[in-house]
mmCIF file of C-alpha atoms in Angstrom:
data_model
loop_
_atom_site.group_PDB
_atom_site.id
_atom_site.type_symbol
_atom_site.label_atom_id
_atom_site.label_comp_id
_atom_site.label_asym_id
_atom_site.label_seq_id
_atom_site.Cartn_x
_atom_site.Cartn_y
_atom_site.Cartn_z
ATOM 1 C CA UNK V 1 0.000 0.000 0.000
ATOM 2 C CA UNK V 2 0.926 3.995 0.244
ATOM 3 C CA UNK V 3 3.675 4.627 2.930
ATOM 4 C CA UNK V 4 6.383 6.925 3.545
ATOM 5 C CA UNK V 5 9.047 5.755 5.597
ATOM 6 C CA UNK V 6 11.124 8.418 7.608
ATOM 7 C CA UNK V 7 14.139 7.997 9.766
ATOM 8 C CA UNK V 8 13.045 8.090 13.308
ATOM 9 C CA UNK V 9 14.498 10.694 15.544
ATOM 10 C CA UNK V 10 15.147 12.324 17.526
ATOM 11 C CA UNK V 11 17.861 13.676 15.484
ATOM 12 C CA UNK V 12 20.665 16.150 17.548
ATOM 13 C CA UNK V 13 23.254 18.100 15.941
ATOM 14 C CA UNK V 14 25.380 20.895 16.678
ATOM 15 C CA UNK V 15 24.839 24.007 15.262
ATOM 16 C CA UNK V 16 26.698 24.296 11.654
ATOM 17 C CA UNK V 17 26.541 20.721 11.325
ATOM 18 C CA UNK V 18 25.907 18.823 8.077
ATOM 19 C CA UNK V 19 21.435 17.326 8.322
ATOM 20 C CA UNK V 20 19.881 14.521 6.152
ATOM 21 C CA UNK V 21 16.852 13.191 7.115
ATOM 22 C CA UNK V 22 16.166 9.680 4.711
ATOM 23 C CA UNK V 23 12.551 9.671 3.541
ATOM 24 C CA UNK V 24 11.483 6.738 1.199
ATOM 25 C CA UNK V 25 8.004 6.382 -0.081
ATOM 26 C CA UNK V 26 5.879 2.930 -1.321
ATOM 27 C CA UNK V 27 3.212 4.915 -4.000
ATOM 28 C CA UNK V 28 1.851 4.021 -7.411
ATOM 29 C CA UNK V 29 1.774 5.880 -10.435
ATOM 30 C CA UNK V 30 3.754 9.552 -9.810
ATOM 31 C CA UNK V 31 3.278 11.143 -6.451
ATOM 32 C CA UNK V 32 4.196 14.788 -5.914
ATOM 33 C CA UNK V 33 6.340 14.762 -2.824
ATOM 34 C CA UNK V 34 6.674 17.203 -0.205
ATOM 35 C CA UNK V 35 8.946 18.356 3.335
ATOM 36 C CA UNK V 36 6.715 19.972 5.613
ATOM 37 C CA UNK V 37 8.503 21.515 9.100
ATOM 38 C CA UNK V 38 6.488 21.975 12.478
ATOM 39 C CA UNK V 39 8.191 24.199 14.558
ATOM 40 C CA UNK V 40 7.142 24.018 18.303
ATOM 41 C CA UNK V 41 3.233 24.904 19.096
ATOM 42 C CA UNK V 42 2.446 25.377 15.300
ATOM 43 C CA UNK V 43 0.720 24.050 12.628
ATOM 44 C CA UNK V 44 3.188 22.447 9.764
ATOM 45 C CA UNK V 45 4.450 24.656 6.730
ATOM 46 C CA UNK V 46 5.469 23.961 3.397
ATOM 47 C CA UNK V 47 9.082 23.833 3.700
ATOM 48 C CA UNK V 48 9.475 22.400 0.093
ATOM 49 C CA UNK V 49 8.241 20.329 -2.910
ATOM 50 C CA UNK V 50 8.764 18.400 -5.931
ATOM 51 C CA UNK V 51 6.408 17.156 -8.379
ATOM 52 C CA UNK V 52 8.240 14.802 -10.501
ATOM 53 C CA UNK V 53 11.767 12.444 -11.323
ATOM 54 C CA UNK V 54 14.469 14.495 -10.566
ATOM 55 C CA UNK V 55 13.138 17.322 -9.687
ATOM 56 C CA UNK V 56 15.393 19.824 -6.702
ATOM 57 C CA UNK V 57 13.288 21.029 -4.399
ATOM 58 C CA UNK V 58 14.751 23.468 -2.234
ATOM 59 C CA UNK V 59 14.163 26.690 0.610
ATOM 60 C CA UNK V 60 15.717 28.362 3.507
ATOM 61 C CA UNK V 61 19.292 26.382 2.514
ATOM 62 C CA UNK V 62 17.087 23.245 2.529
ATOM 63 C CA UNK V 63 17.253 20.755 -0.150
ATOM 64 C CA UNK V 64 15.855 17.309 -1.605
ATOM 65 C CA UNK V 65 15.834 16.008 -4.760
ATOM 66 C CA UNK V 66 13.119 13.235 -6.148
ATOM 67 C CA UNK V 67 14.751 10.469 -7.264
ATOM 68 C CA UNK V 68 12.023 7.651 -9.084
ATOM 69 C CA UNK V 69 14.535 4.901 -9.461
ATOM 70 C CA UNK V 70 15.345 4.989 -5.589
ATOM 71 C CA UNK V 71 11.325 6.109 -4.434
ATOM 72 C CA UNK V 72 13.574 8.844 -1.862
ATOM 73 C CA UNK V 73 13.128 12.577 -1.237
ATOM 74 C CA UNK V 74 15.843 12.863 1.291
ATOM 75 C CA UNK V 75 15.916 16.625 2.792
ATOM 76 C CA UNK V 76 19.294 17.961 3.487
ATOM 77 C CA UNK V 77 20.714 21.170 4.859
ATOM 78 C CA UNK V 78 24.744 22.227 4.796
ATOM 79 C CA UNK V 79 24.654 24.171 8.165
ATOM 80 C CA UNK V 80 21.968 23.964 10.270
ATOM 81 C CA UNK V 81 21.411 26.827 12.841
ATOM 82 C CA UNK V 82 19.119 26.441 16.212
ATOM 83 C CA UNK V 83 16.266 27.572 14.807
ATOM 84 C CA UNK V 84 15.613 25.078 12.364
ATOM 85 C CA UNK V 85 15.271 23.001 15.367
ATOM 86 C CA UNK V 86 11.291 21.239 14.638
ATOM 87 C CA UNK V 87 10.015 18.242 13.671
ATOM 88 C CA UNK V 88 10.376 17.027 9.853
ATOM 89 C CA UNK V 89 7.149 15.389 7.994
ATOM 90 C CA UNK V 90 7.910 13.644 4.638
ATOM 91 C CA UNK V 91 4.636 13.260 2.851
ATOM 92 C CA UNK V 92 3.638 12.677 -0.987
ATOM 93 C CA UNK V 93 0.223 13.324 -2.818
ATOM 94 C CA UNK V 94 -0.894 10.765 -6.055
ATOM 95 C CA UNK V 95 -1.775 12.643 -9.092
ATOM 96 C CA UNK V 96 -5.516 12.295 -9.266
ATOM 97 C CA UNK V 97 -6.114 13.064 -5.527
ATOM 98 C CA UNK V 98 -5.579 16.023 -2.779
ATOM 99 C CA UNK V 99 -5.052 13.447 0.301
ATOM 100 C CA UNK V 100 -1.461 13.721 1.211
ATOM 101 C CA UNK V 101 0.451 10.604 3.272
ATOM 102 C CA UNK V 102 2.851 11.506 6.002
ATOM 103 C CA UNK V 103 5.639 10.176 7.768
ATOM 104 C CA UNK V 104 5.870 9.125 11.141
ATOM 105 C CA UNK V 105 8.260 12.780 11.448
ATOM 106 C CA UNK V 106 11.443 13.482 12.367
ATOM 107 C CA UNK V 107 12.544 15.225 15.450
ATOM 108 C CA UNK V 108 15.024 17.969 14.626
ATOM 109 C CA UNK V 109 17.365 19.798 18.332
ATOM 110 C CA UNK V 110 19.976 21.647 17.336
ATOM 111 C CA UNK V 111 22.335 22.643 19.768
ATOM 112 C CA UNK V 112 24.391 25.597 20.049
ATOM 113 C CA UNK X 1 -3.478 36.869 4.479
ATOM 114 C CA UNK X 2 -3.692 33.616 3.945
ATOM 115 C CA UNK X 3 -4.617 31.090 6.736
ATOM 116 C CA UNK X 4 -6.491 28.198 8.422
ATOM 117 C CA UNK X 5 -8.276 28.814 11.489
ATOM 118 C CA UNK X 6 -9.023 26.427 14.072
ATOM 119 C CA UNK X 7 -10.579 27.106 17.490
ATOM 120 C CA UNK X 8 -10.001 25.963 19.979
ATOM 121 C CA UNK X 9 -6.711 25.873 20.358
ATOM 122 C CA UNK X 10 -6.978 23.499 23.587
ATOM 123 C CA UNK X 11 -9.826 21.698 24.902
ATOM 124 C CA UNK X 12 -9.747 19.261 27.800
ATOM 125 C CA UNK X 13 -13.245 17.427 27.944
ATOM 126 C CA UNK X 14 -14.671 14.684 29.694
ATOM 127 C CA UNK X 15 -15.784 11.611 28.393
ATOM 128 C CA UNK X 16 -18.984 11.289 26.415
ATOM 129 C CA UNK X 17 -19.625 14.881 26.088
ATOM 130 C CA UNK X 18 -20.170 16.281 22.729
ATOM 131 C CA UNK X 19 -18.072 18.678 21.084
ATOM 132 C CA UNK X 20 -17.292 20.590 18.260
ATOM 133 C CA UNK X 21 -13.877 21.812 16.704
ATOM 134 C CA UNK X 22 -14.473 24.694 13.941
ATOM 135 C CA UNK X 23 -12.167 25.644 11.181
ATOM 136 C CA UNK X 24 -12.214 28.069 8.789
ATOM 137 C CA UNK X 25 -10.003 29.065 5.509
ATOM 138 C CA UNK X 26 -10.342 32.085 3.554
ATOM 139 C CA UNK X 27 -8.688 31.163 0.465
ATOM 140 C CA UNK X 28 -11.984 29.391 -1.727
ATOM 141 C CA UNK X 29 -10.361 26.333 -1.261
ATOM 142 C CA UNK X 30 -12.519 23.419 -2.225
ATOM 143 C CA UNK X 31 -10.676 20.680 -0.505
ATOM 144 C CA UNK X 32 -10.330 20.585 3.184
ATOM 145 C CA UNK X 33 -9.641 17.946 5.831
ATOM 146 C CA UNK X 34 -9.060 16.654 9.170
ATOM 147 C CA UNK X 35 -5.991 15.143 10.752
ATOM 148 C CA UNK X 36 -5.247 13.765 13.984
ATOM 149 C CA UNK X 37 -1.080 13.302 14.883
ATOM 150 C CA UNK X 38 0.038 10.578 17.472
ATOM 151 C CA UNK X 39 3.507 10.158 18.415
ATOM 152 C CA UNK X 40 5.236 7.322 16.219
ATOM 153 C CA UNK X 41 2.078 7.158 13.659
ATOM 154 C CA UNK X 42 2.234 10.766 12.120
ATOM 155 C CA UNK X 43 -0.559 12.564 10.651
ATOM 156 C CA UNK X 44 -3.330 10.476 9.618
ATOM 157 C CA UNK X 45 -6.526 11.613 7.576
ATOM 158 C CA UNK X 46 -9.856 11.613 9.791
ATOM 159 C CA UNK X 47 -12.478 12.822 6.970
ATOM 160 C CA UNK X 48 -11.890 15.318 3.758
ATOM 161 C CA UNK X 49 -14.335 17.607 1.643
ATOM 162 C CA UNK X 50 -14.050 17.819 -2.064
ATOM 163 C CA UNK X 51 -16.446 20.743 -1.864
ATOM 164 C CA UNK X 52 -19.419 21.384 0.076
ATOM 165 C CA UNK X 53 -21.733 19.525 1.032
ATOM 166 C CA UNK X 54 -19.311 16.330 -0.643
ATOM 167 C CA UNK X 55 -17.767 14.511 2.366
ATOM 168 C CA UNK X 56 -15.865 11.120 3.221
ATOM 169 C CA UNK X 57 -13.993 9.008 5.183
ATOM 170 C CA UNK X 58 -10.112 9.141 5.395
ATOM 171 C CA UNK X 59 -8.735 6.721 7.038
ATOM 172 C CA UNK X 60 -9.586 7.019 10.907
ATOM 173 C CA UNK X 61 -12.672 8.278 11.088
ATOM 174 C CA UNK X 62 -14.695 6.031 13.711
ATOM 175 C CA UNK X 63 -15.835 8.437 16.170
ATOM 176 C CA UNK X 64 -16.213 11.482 14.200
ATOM 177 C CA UNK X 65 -18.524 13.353 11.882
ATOM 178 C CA UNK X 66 -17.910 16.468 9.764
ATOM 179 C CA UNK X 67 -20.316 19.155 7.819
ATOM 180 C CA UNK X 68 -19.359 20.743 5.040
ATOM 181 C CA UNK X 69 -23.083 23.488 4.328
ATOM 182 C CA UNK X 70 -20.234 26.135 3.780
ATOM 183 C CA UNK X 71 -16.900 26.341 1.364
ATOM 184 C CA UNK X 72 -14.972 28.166 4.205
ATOM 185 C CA UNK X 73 -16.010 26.165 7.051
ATOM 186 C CA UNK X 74 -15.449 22.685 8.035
ATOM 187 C CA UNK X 75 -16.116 21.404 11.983
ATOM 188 C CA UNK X 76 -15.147 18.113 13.168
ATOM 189 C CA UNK X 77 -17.707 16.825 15.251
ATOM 190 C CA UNK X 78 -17.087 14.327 18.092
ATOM 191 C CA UNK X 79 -20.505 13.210 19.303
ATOM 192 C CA UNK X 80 -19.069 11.094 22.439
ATOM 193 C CA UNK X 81 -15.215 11.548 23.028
ATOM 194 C CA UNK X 82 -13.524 8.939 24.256
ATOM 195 C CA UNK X 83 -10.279 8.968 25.629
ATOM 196 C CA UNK X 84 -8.703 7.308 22.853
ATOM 197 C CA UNK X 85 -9.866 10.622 20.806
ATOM 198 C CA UNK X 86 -6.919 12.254 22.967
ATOM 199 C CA UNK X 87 -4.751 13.645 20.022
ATOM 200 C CA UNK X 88 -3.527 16.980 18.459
ATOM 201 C CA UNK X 89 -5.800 17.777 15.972
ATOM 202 C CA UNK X 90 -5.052 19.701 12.691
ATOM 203 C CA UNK X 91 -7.364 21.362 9.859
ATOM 204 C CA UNK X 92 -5.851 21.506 6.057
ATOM 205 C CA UNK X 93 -7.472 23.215 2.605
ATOM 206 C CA UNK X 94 -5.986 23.157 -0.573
ATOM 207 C CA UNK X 95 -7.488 23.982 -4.194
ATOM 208 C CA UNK X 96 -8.637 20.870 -5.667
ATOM 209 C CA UNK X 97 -9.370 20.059 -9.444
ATOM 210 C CA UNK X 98 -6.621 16.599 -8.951
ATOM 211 C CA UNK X 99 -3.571 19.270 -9.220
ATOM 212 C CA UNK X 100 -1.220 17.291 -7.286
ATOM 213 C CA UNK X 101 1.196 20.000 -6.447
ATOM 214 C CA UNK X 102 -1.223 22.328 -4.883
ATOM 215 C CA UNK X 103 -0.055 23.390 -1.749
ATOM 216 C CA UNK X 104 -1.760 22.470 1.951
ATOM 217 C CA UNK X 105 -2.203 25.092 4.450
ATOM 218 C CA UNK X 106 -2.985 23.913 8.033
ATOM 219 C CA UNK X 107 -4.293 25.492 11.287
ATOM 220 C CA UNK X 108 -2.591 25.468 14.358
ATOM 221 C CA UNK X 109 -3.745 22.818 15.858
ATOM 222 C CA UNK X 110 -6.090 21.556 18.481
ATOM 223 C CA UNK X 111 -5.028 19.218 21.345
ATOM 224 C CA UNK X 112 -7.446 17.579 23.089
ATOM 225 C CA UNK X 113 -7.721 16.050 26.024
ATOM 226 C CA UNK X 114 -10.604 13.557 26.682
ATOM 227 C CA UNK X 115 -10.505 12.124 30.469
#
């Protein structure tokens, strides 16, 4: 069936340290797949997208880039800084349809 | 601006008493839905509305009911809460039309509490 399958956290790096976060998805057909960040007493944001193979998606020094032959949107960051500390939702959406499929989330502290 | 509104933000209840969450967008979306988020099992889809009055189960939704008489407006009703209902709570709209890389905008969140 659908899944996404993130790494499970919590994650905790120092500040300026290198972040991945694995994501791998089970879909058919071509999902559009998204990062969405909840930062502490919020709702989640769009942090960033990509809607087909090979495809960068990428914001606030971000990054993740859909790769088909793998089924992985991995989100990545060169430096992260304290404030990016949240948790991490990997989610895609099937063509024909608005219902979106999370991950379990990822628990982002970054330490100074 | 752009936003989804969901009230109330916190809401400790006892058991078996009704109760209603609103939320609100103001952005004509035409879909909209309901989420509850549990630690280790994400966000999972309670009910969604293509448009109004058009409404159907996701994939939890024993326990709850929804209304969809307006395009802005979508409550998720819990006619006797339980405390297994305990859960953070989050509203989402998006345009529809099968666009698959239409964005999502959620509310804040509601946590409940059912004791």
């Amino acid at each position: 069936g659908n899944s996404v399958t993130q790494m499970e956290g919590p994650v905790t790096l120092s500040e300026e340290a290198f972040l991945t976060i694995n994501c791998t998805y089970t879909a058919t057909g071509y999902p559009s797949l998204f990062w969405y960040v909840q930062y502490p007493g919020e709702g989640l944001q769009l942090l960033l997208k990509a809607t087909k193979a090979d495809d960068k998606g990428s914001n606030k020094g971000f990054e993740a880039t859909y790769r088909k032959e793998t089924t992985s949107f991995h989100l990545e960051k060169g430096s992260v800084q304290v404030s990016d500390s949240a948790v991490y939702f990997c989610a895609f959406r099937r063509g024909a349809t608005n219902k979106l499929i999370f991950g379990t989330g990822t628990l982002l502290a970054v330490q100074p | 601006e752009a936003q989804v509104t969901q009230n109330p933000r916190y809401l400790i209840t006892v058991t078996g008493k009704k109760l209603t969450v609103t939320c609100s967008q103001n952005m004509n979306h035409e879909y909209m839905s309901w989420y509850r988020q549990d630690p280790g099992l994400g966000l999972r889809q309670i009910y969604y509305s293509m448009n109004v009055e058009v409404t159907d189960k996701g994939d939890v939704p024993e326990g709850y009911k929804v209304s969809r008489k307006e395009k802005r407006n979508f409550p998720l009703i819990l006619e006797s809460p339980s405390p297994n209902q305990t859960s953070l709570y989050f509203c989402a709209s998006s345009r529809s039309r099968g666009q698959s890389n239409t964005e999502a905008f959620f509310g804040q969140g509601t946590r409940l509490t059912v004791v």
